[in-house]
CSV table of C-alpha atoms in Angstrom, one decimal:
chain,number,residue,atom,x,y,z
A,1,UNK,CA,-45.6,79.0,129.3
A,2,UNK,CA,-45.7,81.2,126.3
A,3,UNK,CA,-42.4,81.5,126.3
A,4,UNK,CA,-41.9,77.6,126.1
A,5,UNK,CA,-44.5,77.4,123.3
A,6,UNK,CA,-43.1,80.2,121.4
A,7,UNK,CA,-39.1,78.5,121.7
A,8,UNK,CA,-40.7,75.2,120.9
A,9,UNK,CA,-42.6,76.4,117.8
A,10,UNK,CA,-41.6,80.0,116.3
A,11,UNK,CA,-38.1,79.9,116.1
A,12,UNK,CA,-37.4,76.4,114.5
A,13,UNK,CA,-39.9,77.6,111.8
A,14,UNK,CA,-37.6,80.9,111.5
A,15,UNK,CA,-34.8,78.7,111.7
A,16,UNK,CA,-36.1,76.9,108.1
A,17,UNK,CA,-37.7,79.4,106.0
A,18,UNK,CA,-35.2,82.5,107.1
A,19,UNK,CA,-37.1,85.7,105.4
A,20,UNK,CA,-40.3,84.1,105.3
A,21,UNK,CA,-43.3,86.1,105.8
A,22,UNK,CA,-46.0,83.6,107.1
A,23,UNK,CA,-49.4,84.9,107.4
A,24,UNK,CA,-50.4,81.9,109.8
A,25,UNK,CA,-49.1,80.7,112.9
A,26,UNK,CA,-47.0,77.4,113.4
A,27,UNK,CA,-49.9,74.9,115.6
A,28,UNK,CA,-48.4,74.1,118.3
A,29,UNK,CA,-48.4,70.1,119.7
A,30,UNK,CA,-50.2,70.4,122.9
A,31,UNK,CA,-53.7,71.7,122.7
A,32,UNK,CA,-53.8,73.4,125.6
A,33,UNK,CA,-50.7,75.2,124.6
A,34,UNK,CA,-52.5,76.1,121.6
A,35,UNK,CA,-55.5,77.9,123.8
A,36,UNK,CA,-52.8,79.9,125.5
A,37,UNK,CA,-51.0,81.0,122.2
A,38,UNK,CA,-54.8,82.0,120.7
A,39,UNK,CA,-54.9,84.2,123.7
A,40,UNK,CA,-51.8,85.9,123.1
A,41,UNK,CA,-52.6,86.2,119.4
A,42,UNK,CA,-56.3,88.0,120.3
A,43,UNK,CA,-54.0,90.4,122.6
A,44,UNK,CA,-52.0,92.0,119.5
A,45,UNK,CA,-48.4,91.3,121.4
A,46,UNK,CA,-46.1,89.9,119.4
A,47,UNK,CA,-43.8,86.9,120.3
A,48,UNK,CA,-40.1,87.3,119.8
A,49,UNK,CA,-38.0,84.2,119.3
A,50,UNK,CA,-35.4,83.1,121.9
A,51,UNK,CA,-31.8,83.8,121.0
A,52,UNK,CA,-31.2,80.0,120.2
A,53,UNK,CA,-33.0,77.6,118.1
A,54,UNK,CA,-33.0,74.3,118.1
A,55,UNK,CA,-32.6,71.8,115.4
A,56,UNK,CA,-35.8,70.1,113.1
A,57,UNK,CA,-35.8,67.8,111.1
A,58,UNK,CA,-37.0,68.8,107.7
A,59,UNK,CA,-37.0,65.2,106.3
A,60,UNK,CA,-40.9,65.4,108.0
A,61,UNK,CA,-41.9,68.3,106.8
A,62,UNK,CA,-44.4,68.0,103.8
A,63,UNK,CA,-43.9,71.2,102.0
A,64,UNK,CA,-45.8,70.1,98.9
A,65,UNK,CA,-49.0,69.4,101.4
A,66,UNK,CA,-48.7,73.1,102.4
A,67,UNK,CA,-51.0,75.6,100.4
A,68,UNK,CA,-49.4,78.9,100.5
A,69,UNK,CA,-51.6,80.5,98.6
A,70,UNK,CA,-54.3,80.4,101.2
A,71,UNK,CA,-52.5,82.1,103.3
A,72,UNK,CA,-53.8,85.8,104.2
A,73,UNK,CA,-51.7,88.4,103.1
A,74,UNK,CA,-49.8,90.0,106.1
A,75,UNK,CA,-52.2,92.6,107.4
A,76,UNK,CA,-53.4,94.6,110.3
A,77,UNK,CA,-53.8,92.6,113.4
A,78,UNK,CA,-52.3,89.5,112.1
A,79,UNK,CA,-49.2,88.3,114.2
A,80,UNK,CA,-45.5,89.7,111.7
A,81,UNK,CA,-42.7,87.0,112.0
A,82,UNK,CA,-39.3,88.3,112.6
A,83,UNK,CA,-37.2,89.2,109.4
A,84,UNK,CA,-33.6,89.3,109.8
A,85,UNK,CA,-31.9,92.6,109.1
A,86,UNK,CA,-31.6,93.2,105.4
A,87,UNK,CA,-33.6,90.8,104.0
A,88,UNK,CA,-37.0,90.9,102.5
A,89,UNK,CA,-40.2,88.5,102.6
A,90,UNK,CA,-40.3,85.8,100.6
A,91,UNK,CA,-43.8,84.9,98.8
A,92,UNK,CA,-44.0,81.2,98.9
A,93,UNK,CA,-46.8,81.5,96.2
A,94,UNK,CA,-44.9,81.4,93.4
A,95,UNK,CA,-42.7,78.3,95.2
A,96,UNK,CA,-43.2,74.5,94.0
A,97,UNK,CA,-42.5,73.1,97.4
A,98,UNK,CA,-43.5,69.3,96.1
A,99,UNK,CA,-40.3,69.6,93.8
A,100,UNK,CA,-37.5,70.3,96.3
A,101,UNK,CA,-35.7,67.4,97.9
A,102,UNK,CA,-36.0,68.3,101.7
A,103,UNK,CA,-35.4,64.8,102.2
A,104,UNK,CA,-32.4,64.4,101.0
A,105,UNK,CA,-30.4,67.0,102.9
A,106,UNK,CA,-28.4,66.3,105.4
A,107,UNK,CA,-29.6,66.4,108.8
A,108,UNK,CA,-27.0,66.8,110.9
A,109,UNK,CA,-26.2,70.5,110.7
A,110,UNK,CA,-28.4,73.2,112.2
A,111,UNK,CA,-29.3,76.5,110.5
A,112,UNK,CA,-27.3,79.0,112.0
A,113,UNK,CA,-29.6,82.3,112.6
A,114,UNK,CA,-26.1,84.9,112.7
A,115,UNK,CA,-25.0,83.3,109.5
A,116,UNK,CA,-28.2,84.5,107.7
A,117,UNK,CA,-30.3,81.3,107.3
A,118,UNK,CA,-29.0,80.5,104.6
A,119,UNK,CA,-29.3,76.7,103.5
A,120,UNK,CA,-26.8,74.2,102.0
A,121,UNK,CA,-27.7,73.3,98.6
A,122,UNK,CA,-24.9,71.5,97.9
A,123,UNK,CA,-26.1,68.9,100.7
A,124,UNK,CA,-29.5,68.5,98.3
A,125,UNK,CA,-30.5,65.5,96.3
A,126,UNK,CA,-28.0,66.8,93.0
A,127,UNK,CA,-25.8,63.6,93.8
A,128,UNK,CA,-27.9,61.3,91.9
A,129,UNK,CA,-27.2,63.8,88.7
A,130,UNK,CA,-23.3,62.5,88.9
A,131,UNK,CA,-22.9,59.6,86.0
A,132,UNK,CA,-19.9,57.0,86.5
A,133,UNK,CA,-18.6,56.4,82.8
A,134,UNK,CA,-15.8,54.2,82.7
A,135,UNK,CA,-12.5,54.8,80.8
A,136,UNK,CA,-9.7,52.9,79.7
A,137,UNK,CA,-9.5,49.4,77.9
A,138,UNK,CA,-11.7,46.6,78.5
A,139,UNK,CA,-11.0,44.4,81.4
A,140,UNK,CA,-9.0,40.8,80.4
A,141,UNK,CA,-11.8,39.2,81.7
A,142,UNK,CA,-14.0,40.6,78.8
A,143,UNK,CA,-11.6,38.6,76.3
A,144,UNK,CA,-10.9,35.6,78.0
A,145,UNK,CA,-14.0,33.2,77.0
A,146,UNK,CA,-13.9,30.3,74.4
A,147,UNK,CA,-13.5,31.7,70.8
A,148,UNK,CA,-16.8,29.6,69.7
A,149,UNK,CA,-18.9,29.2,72.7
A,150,UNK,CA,-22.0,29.5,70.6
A,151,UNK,CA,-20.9,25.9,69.6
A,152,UNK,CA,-22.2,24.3,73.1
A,153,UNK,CA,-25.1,25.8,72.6
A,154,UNK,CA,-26.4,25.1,69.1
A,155,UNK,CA,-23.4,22.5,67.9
A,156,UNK,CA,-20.5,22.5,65.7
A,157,UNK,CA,-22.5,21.8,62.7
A,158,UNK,CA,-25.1,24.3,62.9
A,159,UNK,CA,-22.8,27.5,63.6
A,160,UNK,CA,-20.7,26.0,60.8
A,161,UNK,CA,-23.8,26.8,58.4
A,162,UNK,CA,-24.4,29.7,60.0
A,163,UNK,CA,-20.5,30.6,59.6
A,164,UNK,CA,-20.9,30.1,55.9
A,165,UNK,CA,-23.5,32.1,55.3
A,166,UNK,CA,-21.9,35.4,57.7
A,167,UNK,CA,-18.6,35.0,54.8
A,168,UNK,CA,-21.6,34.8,52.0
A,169,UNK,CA,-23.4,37.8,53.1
A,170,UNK,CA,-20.5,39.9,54.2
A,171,UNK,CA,-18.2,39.8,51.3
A,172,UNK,CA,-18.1,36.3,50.0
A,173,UNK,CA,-20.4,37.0,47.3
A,174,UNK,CA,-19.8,37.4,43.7
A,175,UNK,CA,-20.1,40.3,41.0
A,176,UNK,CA,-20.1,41.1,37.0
A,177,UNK,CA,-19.5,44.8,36.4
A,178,UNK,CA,-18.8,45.8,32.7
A,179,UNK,CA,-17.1,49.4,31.8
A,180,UNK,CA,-16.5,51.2,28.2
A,181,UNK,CA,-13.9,53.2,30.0
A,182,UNK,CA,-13.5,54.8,26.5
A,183,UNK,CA,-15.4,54.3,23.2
A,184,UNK,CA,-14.8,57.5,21.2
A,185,UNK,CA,-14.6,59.5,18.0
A,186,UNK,CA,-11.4,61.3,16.8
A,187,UNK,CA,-11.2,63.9,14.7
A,188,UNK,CA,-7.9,64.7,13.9
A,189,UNK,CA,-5.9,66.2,10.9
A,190,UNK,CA,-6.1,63.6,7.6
A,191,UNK,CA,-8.5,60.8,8.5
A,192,UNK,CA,-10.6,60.7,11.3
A,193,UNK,CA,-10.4,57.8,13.5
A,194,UNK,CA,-12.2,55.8,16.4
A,195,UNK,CA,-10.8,54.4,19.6
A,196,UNK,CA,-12.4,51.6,22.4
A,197,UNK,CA,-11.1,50.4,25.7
A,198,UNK,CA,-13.4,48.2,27.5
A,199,UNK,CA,-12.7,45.7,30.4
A,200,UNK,CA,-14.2,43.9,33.3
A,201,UNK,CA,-14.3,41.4,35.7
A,202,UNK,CA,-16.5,38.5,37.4
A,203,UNK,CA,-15.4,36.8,40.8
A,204,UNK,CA,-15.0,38.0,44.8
A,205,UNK,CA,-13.7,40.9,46.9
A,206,UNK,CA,-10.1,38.5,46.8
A,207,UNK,CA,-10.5,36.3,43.5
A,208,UNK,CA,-11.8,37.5,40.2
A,209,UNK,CA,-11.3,36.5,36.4
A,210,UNK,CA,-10.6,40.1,34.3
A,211,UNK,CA,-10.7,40.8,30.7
A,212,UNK,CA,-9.1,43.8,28.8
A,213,UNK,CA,-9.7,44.6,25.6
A,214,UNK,CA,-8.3,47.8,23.3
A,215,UNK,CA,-8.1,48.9,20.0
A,216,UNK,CA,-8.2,52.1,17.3
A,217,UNK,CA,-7.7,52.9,13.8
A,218,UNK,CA,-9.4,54.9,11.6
A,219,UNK,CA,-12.3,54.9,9.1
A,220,UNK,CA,-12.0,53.8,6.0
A,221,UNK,CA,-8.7,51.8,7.0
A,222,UNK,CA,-7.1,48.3,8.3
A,223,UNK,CA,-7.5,48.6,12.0
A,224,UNK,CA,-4.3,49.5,13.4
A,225,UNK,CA,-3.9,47.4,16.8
A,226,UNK,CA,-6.5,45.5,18.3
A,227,UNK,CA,-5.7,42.9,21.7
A,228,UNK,CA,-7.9,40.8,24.1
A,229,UNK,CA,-6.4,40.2,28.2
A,230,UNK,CA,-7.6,37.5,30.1
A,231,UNK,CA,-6.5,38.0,33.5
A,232,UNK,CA,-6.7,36.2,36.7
A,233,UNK,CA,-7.0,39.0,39.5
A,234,UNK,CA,-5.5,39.0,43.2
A,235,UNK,CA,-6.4,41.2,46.1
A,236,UNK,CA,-2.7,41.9,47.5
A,237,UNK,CA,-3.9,45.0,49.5
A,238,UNK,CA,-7.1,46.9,50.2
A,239,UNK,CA,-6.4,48.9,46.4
A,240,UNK,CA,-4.2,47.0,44.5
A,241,UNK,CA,-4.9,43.3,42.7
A,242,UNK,CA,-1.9,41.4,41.6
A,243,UNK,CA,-2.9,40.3,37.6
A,244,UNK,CA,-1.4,37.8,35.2
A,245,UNK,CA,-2.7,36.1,32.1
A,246,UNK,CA,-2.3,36.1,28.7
A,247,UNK,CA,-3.1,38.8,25.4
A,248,UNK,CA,-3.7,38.1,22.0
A,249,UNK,CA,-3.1,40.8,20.2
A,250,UNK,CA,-5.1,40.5,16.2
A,251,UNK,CA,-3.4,43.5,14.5
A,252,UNK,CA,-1.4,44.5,13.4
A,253,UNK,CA,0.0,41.2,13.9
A,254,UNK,CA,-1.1,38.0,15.3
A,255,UNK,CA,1.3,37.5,18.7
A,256,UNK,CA,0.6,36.1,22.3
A,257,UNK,CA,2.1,37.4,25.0
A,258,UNK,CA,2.5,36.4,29.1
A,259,UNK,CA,1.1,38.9,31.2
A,260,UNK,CA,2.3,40.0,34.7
A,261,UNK,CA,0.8,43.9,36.5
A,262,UNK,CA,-0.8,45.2,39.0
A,263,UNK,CA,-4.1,48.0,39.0
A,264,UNK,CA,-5.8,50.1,41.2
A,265,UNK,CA,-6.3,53.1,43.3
A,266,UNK,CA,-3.2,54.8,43.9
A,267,UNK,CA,-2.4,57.0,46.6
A,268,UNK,CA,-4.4,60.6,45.7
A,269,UNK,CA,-7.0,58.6,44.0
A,270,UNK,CA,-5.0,57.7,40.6
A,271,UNK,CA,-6.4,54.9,38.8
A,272,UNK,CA,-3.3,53.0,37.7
A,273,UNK,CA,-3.2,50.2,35.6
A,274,UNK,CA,0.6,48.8,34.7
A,275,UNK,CA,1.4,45.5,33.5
A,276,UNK,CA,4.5,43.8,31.7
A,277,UNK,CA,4.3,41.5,28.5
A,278,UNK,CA,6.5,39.0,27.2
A,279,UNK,CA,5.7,37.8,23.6
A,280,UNK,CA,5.9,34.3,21.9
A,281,UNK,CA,8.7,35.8,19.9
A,282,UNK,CA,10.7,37.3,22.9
A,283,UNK,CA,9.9,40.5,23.2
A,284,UNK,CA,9.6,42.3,26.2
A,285,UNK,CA,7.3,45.5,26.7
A,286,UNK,CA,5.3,47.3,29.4
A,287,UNK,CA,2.7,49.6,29.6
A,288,UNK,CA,1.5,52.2,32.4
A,289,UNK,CA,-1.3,53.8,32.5
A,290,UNK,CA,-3.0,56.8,35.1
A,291,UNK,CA,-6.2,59.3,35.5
A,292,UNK,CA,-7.5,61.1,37.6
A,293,UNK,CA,-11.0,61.9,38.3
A,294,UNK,CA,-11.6,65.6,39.3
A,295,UNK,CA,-15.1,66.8,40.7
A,296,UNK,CA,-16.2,70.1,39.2
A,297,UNK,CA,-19.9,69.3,40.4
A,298,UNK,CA,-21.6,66.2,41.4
A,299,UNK,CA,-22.1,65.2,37.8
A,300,UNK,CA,-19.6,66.9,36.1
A,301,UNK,CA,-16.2,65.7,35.8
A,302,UNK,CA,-12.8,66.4,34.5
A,303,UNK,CA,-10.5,63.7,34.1
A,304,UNK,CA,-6.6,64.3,32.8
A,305,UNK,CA,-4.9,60.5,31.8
A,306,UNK,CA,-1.7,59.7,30.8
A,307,UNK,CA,-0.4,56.5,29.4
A,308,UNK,CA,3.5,55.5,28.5
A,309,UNK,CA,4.6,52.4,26.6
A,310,UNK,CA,8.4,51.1,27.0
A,311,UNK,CA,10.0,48.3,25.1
A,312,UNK,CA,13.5,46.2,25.8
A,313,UNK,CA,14.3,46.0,22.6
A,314,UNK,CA,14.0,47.2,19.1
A,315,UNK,CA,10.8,45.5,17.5
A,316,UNK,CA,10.8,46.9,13.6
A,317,UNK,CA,8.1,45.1,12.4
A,318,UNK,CA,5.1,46.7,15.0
A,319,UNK,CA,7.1,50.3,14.5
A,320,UNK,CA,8.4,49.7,18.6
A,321,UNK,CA,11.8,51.1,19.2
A,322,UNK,CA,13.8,50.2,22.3
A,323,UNK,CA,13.6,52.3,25.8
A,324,UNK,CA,10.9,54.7,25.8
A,325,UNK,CA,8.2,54.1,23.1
A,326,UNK,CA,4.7,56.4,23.1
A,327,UNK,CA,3.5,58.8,25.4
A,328,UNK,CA,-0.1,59.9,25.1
A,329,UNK,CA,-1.6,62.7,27.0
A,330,UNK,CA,-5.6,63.2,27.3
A,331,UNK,CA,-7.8,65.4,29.0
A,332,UNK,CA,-11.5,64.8,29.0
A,333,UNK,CA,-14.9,66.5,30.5
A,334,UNK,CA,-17.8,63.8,31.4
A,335,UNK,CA,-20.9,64.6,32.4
A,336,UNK,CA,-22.4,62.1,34.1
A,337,UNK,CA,-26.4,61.6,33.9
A,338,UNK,CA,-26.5,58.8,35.5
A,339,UNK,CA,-23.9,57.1,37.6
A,340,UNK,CA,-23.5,54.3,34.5
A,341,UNK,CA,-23.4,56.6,31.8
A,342,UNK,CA,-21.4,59.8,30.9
A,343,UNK,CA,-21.0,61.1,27.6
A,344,UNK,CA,-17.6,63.2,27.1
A,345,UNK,CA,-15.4,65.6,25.0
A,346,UNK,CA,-11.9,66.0,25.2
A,347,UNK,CA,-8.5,66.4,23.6
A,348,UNK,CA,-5.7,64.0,23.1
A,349,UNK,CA,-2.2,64.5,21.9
A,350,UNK,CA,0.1,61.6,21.2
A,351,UNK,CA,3.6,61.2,20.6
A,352,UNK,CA,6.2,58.6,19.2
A,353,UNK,CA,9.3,58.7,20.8
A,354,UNK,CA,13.2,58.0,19.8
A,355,UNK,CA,13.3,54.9,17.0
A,356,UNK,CA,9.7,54.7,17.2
A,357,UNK,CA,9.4,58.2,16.1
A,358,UNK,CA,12.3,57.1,12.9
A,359,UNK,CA,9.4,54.3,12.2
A,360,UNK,CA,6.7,56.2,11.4
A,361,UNK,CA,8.3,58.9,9.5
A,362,UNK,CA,9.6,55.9,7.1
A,363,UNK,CA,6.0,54.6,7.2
A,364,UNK,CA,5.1,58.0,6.3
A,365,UNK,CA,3.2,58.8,9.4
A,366,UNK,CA,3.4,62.1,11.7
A,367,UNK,CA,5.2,61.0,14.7
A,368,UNK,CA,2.9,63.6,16.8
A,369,UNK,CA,-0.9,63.4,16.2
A,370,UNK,CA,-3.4,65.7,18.2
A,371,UNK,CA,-7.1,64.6,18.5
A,372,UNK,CA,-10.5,65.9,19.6
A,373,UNK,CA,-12.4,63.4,21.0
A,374,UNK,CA,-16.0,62.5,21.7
A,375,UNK,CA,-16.9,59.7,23.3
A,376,UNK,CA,-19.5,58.2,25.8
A,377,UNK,CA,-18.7,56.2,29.1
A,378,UNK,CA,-20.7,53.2,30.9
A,379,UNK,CA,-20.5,50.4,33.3
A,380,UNK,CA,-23.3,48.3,34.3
């Protein structure tokens, strides 16, 4: 009988908690088994478990109901559970029992005593840790609905409105921005002069109306060239507007001219700004111009520009020879304390080329001209 109770009861619990060092004794089922095994216990012998165990089925086991800490420490007279050679107790103490997942393991093995007791964590609840995430392009399902279906719903008319006012919101609204790109002083050898070059637009992201205006000369004096663009604007790519219009230039002589160019952000970040003009008199001229902004510091700036002028034809009265007509090289250092406003210093050198150089030595004019500029930038 005590052998029964002991192959019923001791080894399946050796068989779960291999190197366990239980201070209490697993109850057995039957109560008068349990009489017989309190005996034995009072006697001091100690119960050695059967050379095979059978399996149990930890999925009823409550281990989180089981207070280990009440235990009694192993001690004189208190029944020692067999350790397996080599290993040492285990205090169950320090173990969260409530937290393991006995109940998903699976069931089907049996804990094999020559192997070591060792259990199979890979057969523990860490499955539901595994998340499916899907790759690869969208099904064609996801893409096969109606293009408007909204428009069963709320009608053709309403998610027309609503339409509208997406475009509105998201690009379809209009703008008025303003920049003094350069309004400077020039000092320069002889008679100090002045220079402006505003321009602006109002319209779209696609559609806009632009003005241009330039002009310099210096104090004291006739103003030397002055013009006016009016421009309507094209968005041909995501940086570049097509432009034509008209100019009016008002010195040094009164003449209109056609206008056909392109401007914006050019590969590297160069602000380009070319155009072609054909006068009322025939003439045909074109002008390129380029900077660069350079960050030193958030605020301050250094920006190197260059501008070219070219002509078809010899035009003696405005001092334009044919082919390659003025160069002008600048470089200027902003300092920006507030996005809209940056006052500046800088040099400029420019240069008359070929028989616009012949020109203005018969004019009595130095065909090279260095300036120091100071100037201020804005846009609102």
């Amino acid at each position: 009988m005590i052998a029964l109770m002991l192959a019923g009861t001791a080894t399946p619990a050796f068989a779960q908690d291999h190197g366990h060092n239980h201070s209490m004794p697993m109850q057995p089922a039957d109560p008068q088994d349990a009489e017989e095994a309190a005996e034995e216990e009072s006697s001091g012998e100690d119960a050695s478990p059967p050379s095979s165990a059978m399996p149990m089925d930890h999925s009823q086991m409550d281990h989180g109901a089981m207070d280990h800490q009440s235990m009694q420490p192993q001690g004189e007279g208190s029944p020692e559970m067999p350790q397996p050679m080599g290993q040492s107790p285990v205090d169950h103490s320090q173990m969260d029992h409530s937290q393991m997942g006995h109940g998903s393991m699976d069931q089907s093995g049996v804990v094999d005593d020559q192997a070591g007791g060792e259990m199979d964590h890979s057969a523990m609840g860490h499955e539901a840790m595994a998340m499916d995430i899907p790759s690869g392009p969208p099904p064609a399902s996801a893409g096969s609905g109606p293009a408007r279906a909204a428009d069963a719903i709320w009608g053709v008319e309403a998610m027309r409105e609503s339409r509208e006012q997406l475009r509105d919101e998201q690009g379809g609204q209009t703008y008025f921005w303003f920049q003094g790109d350069r309004v400077e002083y020039r000092a320069r050898e002889g008679s100090d002069g002045y220079l402006f070059d505003l321009q602006g637009y109002y319209g779209g992201d696609l559609d806009k109306f632009w003005f241009k205006s330039e002009g310099e000369g210096s104090f004291g004096e006739k103003i030397e060239s002055a013009e006016v663009q009016a421009l309507y604007s094209r968005a041909i790519a995501p940086f570049f507007d097509f432009q034509a219009g008209i100019r009016q230039d008002f010195a040094p002589l009164d003449r209109t001219y056609a206008v056909v160019g392109i401007q914006g952000l050019a590969p590297y970040l160069f602000e380009v700004d070319a155009a072609a003009f054909l006068s009322d008199k025939g003439d045909l001229t074109a002008r390129i111009e380029a900077e660069l902004d350079q960050r030193i510091t958030q605020r301050l700036v250094l920006q190197p520009r260059v501008e070219a002028s070219f002509s078809a034809q010899d035009v003696p009265e405005l001092g334009i020879g044919a082919g390659l007509d003025t160069v002008e090289a600048g470089l200027r250092l902003r300092y920006h304390f507030a996005r809209e406003f940056a006052p500046y210093i800088g040099i400029d050198q420019e240069w008359r080329i070929g028989q616009s150089a012949d020109y203005a030595r018969a004019e009595g004019e130095d065909p090279s001209v260095t300036n120091y500029v100071v100037g201020i930038r804005f846009w609102f």
